[in-house]
mmCIF file of C-alpha atoms in Angstrom:
data_model
loop_
_atom_site.group_PDB
_atom_site.id
_atom_site.type_symbol
_atom_site.label_atom_id
_atom_site.label_comp_id
_atom_site.label_asym_id
_atom_site.label_seq_id
_atom_site.Cartn_x
_atom_site.Cartn_y
_atom_site.Cartn_z
ATOM 1 C CA UNK A 30 103.830 110.148 111.666
ATOM 2 C CA UNK A 31 105.427 111.860 108.719
ATOM 3 C CA UNK A 32 103.456 110.914 105.493
ATOM 4 C CA UNK A 33 106.417 111.122 103.307
ATOM 5 C CA UNK A 34 108.819 108.698 104.991
ATOM 6 C CA UNK A 35 108.788 104.893 104.471
ATOM 7 C CA UNK A 36 107.065 102.998 107.276
ATOM 8 C CA UNK A 37 108.105 99.567 108.031
ATOM 9 C CA UNK A 38 107.411 96.720 110.593
ATOM 10 C CA UNK A 39 110.119 94.205 111.408
ATOM 11 C CA UNK A 40 110.048 90.980 113.299
ATOM 12 C CA UNK A 41 111.952 87.794 113.673
ATOM 13 C CA UNK A 42 110.177 84.611 114.884
ATOM 14 C CA UNK A 43 110.981 81.073 115.592
ATOM 15 C CA UNK A 44 109.746 78.401 113.340
ATOM 16 C CA UNK A 45 106.921 77.349 115.699
ATOM 17 C CA UNK A 46 103.096 77.760 115.941
ATOM 18 C CA UNK A 47 103.665 80.277 118.631
ATOM 19 C CA UNK A 48 106.098 82.197 116.352
ATOM 20 C CA UNK A 49 103.380 82.206 113.743
ATOM 21 C CA UNK A 50 100.766 83.567 116.244
ATOM 22 C CA UNK A 51 103.205 86.255 117.328
ATOM 23 C CA UNK A 52 103.756 87.248 113.761
ATOM 24 C CA UNK A 53 100.090 87.430 112.980
ATOM 25 C CA UNK A 54 99.202 89.465 116.004
ATOM 26 C CA UNK A 55 102.080 91.789 115.524
ATOM 27 C CA UNK A 56 101.375 92.517 111.881
ATOM 28 C CA UNK A 57 97.643 92.920 112.449
ATOM 29 C CA UNK A 58 98.190 95.488 115.183
ATOM 30 C CA UNK A 59 100.733 97.494 113.095
ATOM 31 C CA UNK A 60 98.517 97.473 109.860
ATOM 32 C CA UNK A 61 95.638 98.747 111.965
ATOM 33 C CA UNK A 62 97.761 101.774 113.049
ATOM 34 C CA UNK A 63 98.687 102.346 109.394
ATOM 35 C CA UNK A 64 94.950 102.390 108.429
ATOM 36 C CA UNK A 65 95.312 99.802 105.661
ATOM 37 C CA UNK A 66 92.248 98.537 103.788
ATOM 38 C CA UNK A 67 90.861 95.050 104.439
ATOM 39 C CA UNK A 68 92.288 93.566 101.273
ATOM 40 C CA UNK A 69 95.894 94.455 102.250
ATOM 41 C CA UNK A 70 95.235 93.280 105.756
ATOM 42 C CA UNK A 71 93.986 90.021 104.395
ATOM 43 C CA UNK A 72 96.965 89.719 102.068
ATOM 44 C CA UNK A 73 99.441 90.098 105.039
ATOM 45 C CA UNK A 74 97.455 87.655 107.270
ATOM 46 C CA UNK A 75 97.397 85.104 104.560
ATOM 47 C CA UNK A 76 100.920 85.750 103.451
ATOM 48 C CA UNK A 77 102.339 85.261 107.019
ATOM 49 C CA UNK A 78 100.137 82.160 107.596
ATOM 50 C CA UNK A 79 100.759 80.263 104.376
ATOM 51 C CA UNK A 80 104.439 80.920 103.925
ATOM 52 C CA UNK A 81 105.405 80.566 107.601
ATOM 53 C CA UNK A 82 103.229 77.320 107.824
ATOM 54 C CA UNK A 83 104.928 75.931 104.642
ATOM 55 C CA UNK A 84 108.326 76.693 106.092
ATOM 56 C CA UNK A 85 107.576 75.161 109.478
ATOM 57 C CA UNK A 86 106.157 71.852 107.803
ATOM 58 C CA UNK A 87 108.576 71.322 104.821
ATOM 59 C CA UNK A 88 111.398 73.778 105.291
ATOM 60 C CA UNK A 89 113.916 71.876 107.460
ATOM 61 C CA UNK A 90 115.273 68.321 107.858
ATOM 62 C CA UNK A 91 116.256 68.897 111.546
ATOM 63 C CA UNK A 92 113.981 69.451 114.417
ATOM 64 C CA UNK A 93 116.063 72.416 115.665
ATOM 65 C CA UNK A 94 115.273 76.153 116.010
ATOM 66 C CA UNK A 95 115.284 78.434 113.028
ATOM 67 C CA UNK A 96 114.587 81.933 112.557
ATOM 68 C CA UNK A 97 112.159 83.400 110.209
ATOM 69 C CA UNK A 98 112.322 87.096 109.301
ATOM 70 C CA UNK A 99 109.365 89.305 108.318
ATOM 71 C CA UNK A 100 109.262 92.841 107.045
ATOM 72 C CA UNK A 101 106.294 94.915 106.062
ATOM 73 C CA UNK A 102 106.714 98.052 104.346
ATOM 74 C CA UNK A 103 104.444 100.836 102.985
ATOM 75 C CA UNK A 104 106.157 103.089 100.370
ATOM 76 C CA UNK A 105 104.200 105.390 97.861
ATOM 77 C CA UNK A 106 100.935 103.555 98.304
ATOM 78 C CA UNK A 107 102.401 100.095 97.867
ATOM 79 C CA UNK A 108 102.493 97.562 100.703
ATOM 80 C CA UNK A 109 105.302 94.939 100.603
ATOM 81 C CA UNK A 110 105.504 91.934 102.750
ATOM 82 C CA UNK A 111 108.898 90.038 102.609
ATOM 83 C CA UNK A 112 109.468 86.794 104.389
ATOM 84 C CA UNK A 113 112.964 85.285 104.695
ATOM 85 C CA UNK A 114 113.815 81.750 105.908
ATOM 86 C CA UNK A 115 116.900 79.695 105.900
ATOM 87 C CA UNK A 116 115.181 76.320 104.926
ATOM 88 C CA UNK A 117 115.551 74.204 101.826
ATOM 89 C CA UNK A 118 115.514 76.371 98.514
ATOM 90 C CA UNK A 119 111.943 76.476 97.666
ATOM 91 C CA UNK A 120 110.443 78.758 94.914
ATOM 92 C CA UNK A 121 106.756 79.076 95.340
ATOM 93 C CA UNK A 122 106.177 80.534 91.901
ATOM 94 C CA UNK A 123 107.238 77.188 90.522
ATOM 95 C CA UNK A 124 104.288 75.335 92.133
ATOM 96 C CA UNK A 125 101.699 74.592 89.476
ATOM 97 C CA UNK A 126 98.210 76.071 90.115
ATOM 98 C CA UNK A 127 95.538 73.847 91.409
ATOM 99 C CA UNK A 128 92.661 72.617 88.966
ATOM 100 C CA UNK A 129 89.727 74.487 90.415
ATOM 101 C CA UNK A 130 87.295 72.687 87.997
ATOM 102 C CA UNK A 131 87.466 69.375 89.685
ATOM 103 C CA UNK A 132 84.644 67.882 91.422
ATOM 104 C CA UNK A 133 84.392 67.373 95.284
ATOM 105 C CA UNK A 134 85.344 63.735 94.869
ATOM 106 C CA UNK A 135 88.328 64.575 92.693
ATOM 107 C CA UNK A 136 89.615 67.694 94.577
ATOM 108 C CA UNK A 137 92.922 66.942 96.401
ATOM 109 C CA UNK A 138 93.142 68.040 100.051
ATOM 110 C CA UNK A 139 95.330 71.002 100.170
ATOM 111 C CA UNK A 140 97.460 72.901 97.769
ATOM 112 C CA UNK A 141 95.374 76.060 97.897
ATOM 113 C CA UNK A 142 97.558 78.293 100.098
ATOM 114 C CA UNK A 143 100.262 79.484 97.326
ATOM 115 C CA UNK A 144 97.328 79.832 94.795
ATOM 116 C CA UNK A 145 95.390 82.253 97.222
ATOM 117 C CA UNK A 146 98.686 84.320 97.418
ATOM 118 C CA UNK A 147 99.222 84.467 93.740
ATOM 119 C CA UNK A 148 95.636 85.520 93.225
ATOM 120 C CA UNK A 149 95.466 88.052 95.880
ATOM 121 C CA UNK A 150 98.918 89.931 95.381
ATOM 122 C CA UNK A 151 99.605 92.314 92.660
ATOM 123 C CA UNK A 152 103.245 91.265 92.534
ATOM 124 C CA UNK A 153 104.798 88.126 93.963
ATOM 125 C CA UNK A 154 108.697 87.410 93.606
ATOM 126 C CA UNK A 155 111.162 84.807 94.965
ATOM 127 C CA UNK A 156 114.913 85.101 95.446
ATOM 128 C CA UNK A 157 117.498 82.645 96.801
ATOM 129 C CA UNK A 158 119.926 85.092 98.678
ATOM 130 C CA UNK A 159 122.771 83.911 100.751
ATOM 131 C CA UNK A 160 121.283 80.528 101.704
ATOM 132 C CA UNK A 161 117.911 82.273 102.457
ATOM 133 C CA UNK A 162 114.554 82.041 100.645
ATOM 134 C CA UNK A 163 113.145 85.445 100.125
ATOM 135 C CA UNK A 164 109.471 85.786 99.138
ATOM 136 C CA UNK A 165 108.037 89.133 98.443
ATOM 137 C CA UNK A 166 104.263 90.037 98.139
ATOM 138 C CA UNK A 167 103.139 93.205 96.984
ATOM 139 C CA UNK A 168 99.732 95.027 96.867
ATOM 140 C CA UNK A 169 98.587 98.563 95.948
ATOM 141 C CA UNK A 170 96.592 100.231 98.826
ATOM 142 C CA UNK A 171 93.232 101.134 97.800
ATOM 143 C CA UNK A 172 92.592 103.612 100.503
ATOM 144 C CA UNK A 173 93.982 104.608 103.856
ATOM 145 C CA UNK A 174 91.697 105.556 106.623
ATOM 146 C CA UNK A 175 94.465 106.681 109.144
ATOM 147 C CA UNK B 22 87.583 80.131 116.976
ATOM 148 C CA UNK B 23 84.292 79.145 118.573
ATOM 149 C CA UNK B 24 82.059 76.297 117.396
ATOM 150 C CA UNK B 25 78.407 76.193 118.214
ATOM 151 C CA UNK B 26 75.792 73.932 116.823
ATOM 152 C CA UNK B 27 71.968 73.804 116.985
ATOM 153 C CA UNK B 28 69.360 71.747 115.372
ATOM 154 C CA UNK B 29 66.505 72.986 113.135
ATOM 155 C CA UNK B 30 64.278 70.913 111.031
ATOM 156 C CA UNK B 31 66.599 67.920 109.843
ATOM 157 C CA UNK B 32 69.702 70.174 109.743
ATOM 158 C CA UNK B 33 72.537 70.893 112.135
ATOM 159 C CA UNK B 34 73.617 74.501 111.977
ATOM 160 C CA UNK B 35 77.121 75.094 112.764
ATOM 161 C CA UNK B 36 78.197 78.615 113.580
ATOM 162 C CA UNK B 37 81.859 79.343 113.424
ATOM 163 C CA UNK B 38 83.079 82.556 114.985
ATOM 164 C CA UNK B 39 86.581 83.961 114.737
ATOM 165 C CA UNK B 40 89.210 82.518 112.606
ATOM 166 C CA UNK B 41 89.595 79.153 110.640
ATOM 167 C CA UNK B 42 93.381 79.064 110.281
ATOM 168 C CA UNK B 43 96.347 76.816 110.877
ATOM 169 C CA UNK B 44 96.077 77.185 114.545
ATOM 170 C CA UNK B 45 92.383 76.659 114.802
ATOM 171 C CA UNK B 46 91.381 74.221 112.134
ATOM 172 C CA UNK B 47 92.597 70.974 114.005
ATOM 173 C CA UNK B 48 89.977 71.813 116.844
ATOM 174 C CA UNK B 49 87.296 72.425 114.231
ATOM 175 C CA UNK B 50 88.097 69.056 112.506
ATOM 176 C CA UNK B 51 87.868 67.352 115.738
ATOM 177 C CA UNK B 52 84.324 68.771 116.452
ATOM 178 C CA UNK B 53 82.994 68.314 113.072
ATOM 179 C CA UNK B 54 84.192 64.628 112.870
ATOM 180 C CA UNK B 55 82.388 63.941 116.148
ATOM 181 C CA UNK B 56 79.088 65.554 114.790
ATOM 182 C CA UNK B 57 79.379 63.369 111.737
ATOM 183 C CA UNK B 58 80.280 60.181 113.697
ATOM 184 C CA UNK B 59 77.274 60.966 115.885
ATOM 185 C CA UNK B 60 74.909 60.742 112.843
ATOM 186 C CA UNK B 61 74.459 64.219 111.661
ATOM 187 C CA UNK B 62 73.965 64.207 108.043
ATOM 188 C CA UNK B 63 72.895 67.623 106.921
ATOM 189 C CA UNK B 64 75.197 70.512 107.967
ATOM 190 C CA UNK B 65 74.815 74.115 107.372
ATOM 191 C CA UNK B 66 77.742 76.103 108.104
ATOM 192 C CA UNK B 67 76.792 79.639 109.265
ATOM 193 C CA UNK B 68 79.828 82.012 108.458
ATOM 194 C CA UNK B 69 78.245 85.310 109.611
ATOM 195 C CA UNK B 70 80.728 85.565 112.495
ATOM 196 C CA UNK B 71 83.597 84.135 110.510
ATOM 197 C CA UNK B 72 86.333 86.716 110.176
ATOM 198 C CA UNK B 73 89.167 85.027 108.418
ATOM 199 C CA UNK B 74 89.739 81.785 106.620
ATOM 200 C CA UNK B 75 93.086 80.552 105.144
ATOM 201 C CA UNK B 76 93.993 77.203 103.013
ATOM 202 C CA UNK B 77 94.105 75.292 106.333
ATOM 203 C CA UNK B 78 90.593 76.292 106.948
ATOM 204 C CA UNK B 79 89.489 75.431 103.324
ATOM 205 C CA UNK B 80 91.239 72.068 103.939
ATOM 206 C CA UNK B 81 89.027 71.450 106.933
ATOM 207 C CA UNK B 82 85.822 72.370 105.003
ATOM 208 C CA UNK B 83 86.802 70.089 102.210
ATOM 209 C CA UNK B 84 87.427 67.130 104.559
ATOM 210 C CA UNK B 85 84.010 67.844 106.176
ATOM 211 C CA UNK B 86 82.309 67.938 102.706
ATOM 212 C CA UNK B 87 84.146 64.697 101.523
ATOM 213 C CA UNK B 88 83.085 62.916 104.785
ATOM 214 C CA UNK B 89 79.503 63.996 104.401
ATOM 215 C CA UNK B 90 79.452 62.924 100.734
ATOM 216 C CA UNK B 91 80.759 59.441 101.792
ATOM 217 C CA UNK B 92 78.017 59.155 104.418
ATOM 218 C CA UNK B 93 75.173 60.215 101.993
ATOM 219 C CA UNK B 94 74.781 63.613 103.575
ATOM 220 C CA UNK B 95 75.052 67.153 102.460
ATOM 221 C CA UNK B 96 76.734 70.458 103.259
ATOM 222 C CA UNK B 97 75.508 74.027 102.575
ATOM 223 C CA UNK B 98 77.094 77.389 103.446
ATOM 224 C CA UNK B 99 75.204 80.498 104.546
ATOM 225 C CA UNK B 100 76.198 84.228 105.135
ATOM 226 C CA UNK B 101 79.554 83.991 103.368
ATOM 227 C CA UNK B 102 80.839 87.478 103.099
ATOM 228 C CA UNK B 103 83.982 89.827 103.100
ATOM 229 C CA UNK B 104 87.375 88.177 103.165
ATOM 230 C CA UNK B 105 85.884 84.830 103.604
ATOM 231 C CA UNK B 106 83.895 85.182 100.316
ATOM 232 C CA UNK B 107 87.082 86.363 98.385
ATOM 233 C CA UNK B 108 88.896 83.234 99.619
ATOM 234 C CA UNK B 109 85.875 81.165 98.277
ATOM 235 C CA UNK B 110 85.891 82.872 95.017
ATOM 236 C CA UNK B 111 89.481 82.465 94.432
ATOM 237 C CA UNK B 112 89.622 78.732 95.594
ATOM 238 C CA UNK B 113 86.568 77.702 93.467
ATOM 239 C CA UNK B 114 84.512 76.829 96.521
ATOM 240 C CA UNK B 115 81.693 78.998 95.192
ATOM 241 C CA UNK B 116 81.284 76.637 92.189
ATOM 242 C CA UNK B 117 81.751 73.414 94.201
ATOM 243 C CA UNK B 118 79.398 74.127 97.099
ATOM 244 C CA UNK B 119 75.803 75.487 97.693
ATOM 245 C CA UNK B 120 75.983 78.960 99.172
ATOM 246 C CA UNK B 121 72.837 80.659 100.448
ATOM 247 C CA UNK B 122 72.077 84.146 101.548
ATOM 248 C CA UNK B 123 70.658 83.010 104.830
ATOM 249 C CA UNK B 124 70.392 80.100 107.119
ATOM 250 C CA UNK B 125 66.664 80.137 106.594
ATOM 251 C CA UNK B 126 67.148 79.632 102.878
ATOM 252 C CA UNK B 127 69.665 76.717 103.437
ATOM 253 C CA UNK B 128 67.266 75.062 105.823
ATOM 254 C CA UNK B 129 64.546 75.310 103.062
ATOM 255 C CA UNK B 130 66.828 73.902 100.438
ATOM 256 C CA UNK B 131 67.482 70.977 102.612
ATOM 257 C CA UNK B 132 63.909 70.159 103.570
#
């Protein structure tokens, strides 16, 4: 594989648990081929799970089929994960961070997914483009083994 | 995800293998609720074989801890490492829960 050229993984899935599993397995296999470090692998796994799960749960009013698009790209030592869906406009960057100082009794159940992504990614952006939510996560690759 | 339990002293050691994610956590919750309903009060979660945890998994653990707290029980974690440790750090779980280097130390702390 040419080292200079952009390398990308693209997949379109349905808004179902099976779709989520397909995306996780496909991305994991591709990243392994690329020789990414564990932190980048974790960001992609979490990014897909948290964003696709949110979309399945809260993205749509109808019970119909929707497509969610994924693209992972490695360019110049930077990994980018982009997830596109046609659900309600939802900007994950506007969600306030959770209060991590609360005691066990006070801690709400949930609300940690987007926080994990913001913590783990070097860059996170959101755009509403042609009726689609486009969320992008970026992380510098520490070292490539492959 | 595999969910195995064994008893030692007055503790129940729960070994989770694989992934605690949106797909597997409902199964985890069903099993752990059954343990607590059956009277187990002191749980040690052994994460030596846990490869991956997401917010869904964290949610399951929080539910477990709240149930135990309500029943006068306790929860400790052992062998939390790698990606799972990073997620525990980022979510503040490291300051909310007792985490031990080994199951033996956790058993000692509960004795």
